[in-house]
Coordinates of C-alpha atoms in Angstrom, one line a residue:
M1 CA 166.1 109.6 27.8
T2 CA 163.2 109.0 25.1
T3 CA 161.8 105.7 23.8
I4 CA 162.1 105.9 20.0
A5 CA 161.1 103.6 17.3
V6 CA 162.7 104.0 13.8
L7 CA 160.7 102.6 11.2
G8 CA 163.0 101.8 8.2
N9 CA 166.5 100.2 8.6
G10 CA 168.2 101.6 5.4
R11 CA 170.6 104.3 5.3
V12 CA 168.5 107.0 6.7
G13 CA 166.9 104.8 9.6
G14 CA 170.1 103.3 10.5
N15 CA 172.1 106.6 10.7
L16 CA 169.5 108.2 12.8
A17 CA 169.2 105.3 15.1
T18 CA 172.9 105.0 15.6
A19 CA 173.0 108.8 16.5
L20 CA 170.1 108.9 18.7
T21 CA 171.3 105.8 20.5
R22 CA 174.7 107.6 21.0
A23 CA 172.7 110.7 22.5
G24 CA 171.5 108.6 25.1
H25 CA 168.0 107.5 23.8
E26 CA 166.6 104.1 23.9
V27 CA 166.0 103.2 20.2
T28 CA 164.3 100.3 18.4
V29 CA 164.7 99.8 14.6
A30 CA 161.9 98.1 12.9
D31 CA 162.7 96.3 9.7
R32 CA 160.4 94.7 7.4
T33 CA 159.7 91.6 9.4
P34 CA 155.9 91.3 9.9
G35 CA 154.8 92.8 13.1
A36 CA 158.1 94.6 13.7
A37 CA 156.7 98.0 12.8
A38 CA 153.6 97.6 15.2
D39 CA 155.9 96.2 18.1
A40 CA 158.4 98.9 17.9
A41 CA 155.6 101.6 17.7
R42 CA 153.6 100.4 20.4
T43 CA 156.3 100.7 23.1
A44 CA 157.7 104.1 21.8
Q45 CA 157.1 107.7 22.6
I46 CA 158.4 109.0 19.4
V47 CA 158.3 107.1 16.2
I48 CA 160.5 108.2 13.1
N49 CA 159.1 107.3 9.7
A50 CA 162.4 106.8 7.7
T51 CA 160.7 104.3 5.2
P52 CA 160.5 104.9 1.4
G53 CA 158.0 107.6 1.0
A54 CA 156.2 106.3 -1.8
G55 CA 154.8 103.3 0.5
S56 CA 154.9 105.4 3.8
L57 CA 151.0 106.2 4.0
D58 CA 149.9 102.8 3.6
R59 CA 152.4 101.4 6.1
L60 CA 151.6 104.0 8.7
V61 CA 147.8 104.0 8.5
A62 CA 147.9 100.2 9.2
L63 CA 149.9 101.4 12.5
R64 CA 146.9 103.8 13.3
Q65 CA 146.3 102.1 16.8
E66 CA 150.0 102.1 17.8
L67 CA 150.6 105.6 16.8
R68 CA 147.7 107.1 18.7
D69 CA 148.8 110.0 20.8
K70 CA 152.4 109.4 19.6
I71 CA 154.8 111.9 17.8
L72 CA 155.4 111.0 14.5
V73 CA 158.5 112.4 13.0
D74 CA 158.3 112.3 9.2
V75 CA 161.7 112.5 7.4
S76 CA 160.6 110.9 4.1
N77 CA 159.8 112.5 0.8
A78 CA 157.1 110.7 -1.4
T79 CA 158.4 110.7 -5.0
T80 CA 158.5 108.7 -8.0
D81 CA 161.9 107.4 -9.2
G82 CA 163.5 108.2 -12.4
P83 CA 165.4 105.7 -14.5
D84 CA 168.6 106.4 -12.6
G85 CA 166.8 105.6 -9.2
L86 CA 166.8 109.3 -8.1
P87 CA 163.6 111.4 -7.4
A88 CA 161.7 112.4 -10.4
D89 CA 158.3 113.7 -9.4
L90 CA 156.2 114.5 -6.4
I91 CA 153.4 111.6 -5.6
Y92 CA 151.3 114.2 -3.8
P93 CA 151.5 117.4 -5.9
G94 CA 149.6 120.2 -4.2
S95 CA 149.9 118.4 -0.9
S96 CA 152.7 116.4 0.8
L97 CA 153.4 113.1 2.4
A98 CA 153.1 115.0 6.0
E99 CA 149.7 116.4 5.2
Q100 CA 148.4 113.0 3.9
L101 CA 149.6 111.4 7.1
Q102 CA 148.3 114.0 9.5
E103 CA 144.9 113.7 7.8
A104 CA 144.7 109.9 8.0
L105 CA 146.1 109.8 11.5
P106 CA 144.2 112.7 13.2
E107 CA 145.2 111.4 16.8
T108 CA 148.8 111.2 15.9
R109 CA 151.0 114.4 16.1
V110 CA 153.0 114.4 12.7
V111 CA 156.1 116.6 12.6
K112 CA 158.0 117.0 9.3
T113 CA 161.8 117.6 9.5
L114 CA 165.2 116.7 8.1
N115 CA 163.8 116.0 4.6
T116 CA 165.9 118.7 2.8
M117 CA 169.2 117.2 2.9
L118 CA 171.2 114.0 2.1
F119 CA 171.0 111.4 4.9
P120 CA 174.6 112.0 6.5
V121 CA 173.6 115.7 7.1
M122 CA 170.8 114.6 9.4
T123 CA 173.3 113.6 12.1
A124 CA 176.4 115.7 11.3
P125 CA 175.2 119.1 10.3
A126 CA 178.4 120.7 11.5
A127 CA 180.4 118.9 8.8
L128 CA 179.1 121.1 6.2
T129 CA 181.3 124.1 5.4
Q130 CA 178.3 126.5 5.9
A131 CA 175.3 126.3 8.3
P132 CA 172.4 124.1 7.1
D133 CA 168.8 124.4 8.0
A134 CA 166.4 122.1 9.4
F135 CA 162.8 122.9 8.9
L136 CA 159.9 122.0 11.3
S137 CA 156.2 121.7 10.0
G138 CA 153.4 120.5 12.2
E139 CA 150.2 121.4 14.1
D140 CA 151.4 120.7 17.5
P141 CA 153.7 123.2 19.1
Q142 CA 154.6 120.9 21.9
A143 CA 155.6 118.1 19.3
K144 CA 157.6 120.4 17.3
Q145 CA 159.6 121.6 20.7
T146 CA 160.2 117.8 21.4
V147 CA 161.5 117.2 18.0
R148 CA 163.5 120.6 18.0
E149 CA 165.2 119.1 21.3
L150 CA 165.9 115.8 19.4
L151 CA 167.6 117.7 16.5
I152 CA 169.8 119.4 19.1
N153 CA 170.8 115.9 20.4
L154 CA 171.7 115.2 16.9
G155 CA 173.9 118.1 16.6
W156 CA 171.8 120.9 15.3
H157 CA 172.4 124.4 16.6
K158 CA 169.2 125.9 17.9
D159 CA 169.8 128.9 15.4
W160 CA 169.8 126.4 12.4
I161 CA 166.3 125.0 13.1
T162 CA 163.4 126.9 11.6
D163 CA 159.7 126.4 12.5
L164 CA 157.8 126.9 9.3
G165 CA 154.4 126.7 10.9
G166 CA 151.6 124.1 10.2
I167 CA 151.8 120.9 8.6
Q168 CA 150.7 122.5 5.1
T169 CA 154.2 124.2 5.1
A170 CA 155.8 120.5 4.5
R171 CA 154.5 120.7 1.0
A172 CA 157.3 123.3 0.3
T173 CA 160.1 121.3 1.9
E174 CA 158.9 118.2 0.3
A175 CA 159.1 119.8 -3.2
A176 CA 162.8 120.7 -2.3
I177 CA 163.7 117.1 -2.9
L178 CA 163.3 117.7 -6.7
F179 CA 166.7 119.7 -6.4
V180 CA 168.6 116.5 -5.4
P181 CA 169.0 114.6 -8.4
H182 CA 170.2 117.9 -10.3
V183 CA 172.7 118.7 -7.7
M184 CA 173.8 115.1 -7.5
R185 CA 174.4 114.7 -11.3
S186 CA 176.2 118.1 -11.3
S187 CA 178.4 117.6 -8.2
G188 CA 178.3 113.9 -7.4
F189 CA 177.1 112.4 -4.0
A190 CA 178.4 114.7 -1.5
P191 CA 176.5 115.8 1.7
F192 CA 174.5 118.9 1.2
A193 CA 171.4 120.5 2.5
I194 CA 168.9 123.1 1.3
S195 CA 169.7 126.2 3.4
I196 CA 168.4 129.8 3.6
A197 CA 171.1 132.4 3.3
R198 CA 170.5 135.1 5.7

């Protein structure tokens, strides 16, 4: 059992918290109540960033002390919103939210994952008609192994998890979010994931 803090109690955070609790982990969800995120992060072994990506950097830098020596799993994408509320442009072109977090939090082990799919797929990958991919980006091999095990707890087959390498590779997966509005306008809000055909 791992102690996990989920920052963000929207659809993404709530979905992950429910699934990780079901898998036997001790999970705390931090809402926007003042001090809730700090309290949750302070006592957790792993912190999951499920807050809106546009404000994630400021929120997490404010938790520098609480995040020291922790694994920070970043599942957010930092984008501006179009008029329909769907992602329009990247906030960090030529970089990524994950890279910005790792640079700002050097004593925290940042791992990017689960950001190339609609949120229901994060915890039910086998529900799709073909195998999806979950990608890992991060500098610390041990942290990535820990996150890989969490993904397996969430129903991801080990062959569906691809380690892309260092944190810089997150800029590629974060850019994949720009597919999402076009796919949704074309086919509606149905669960899907970016996957690599092999």
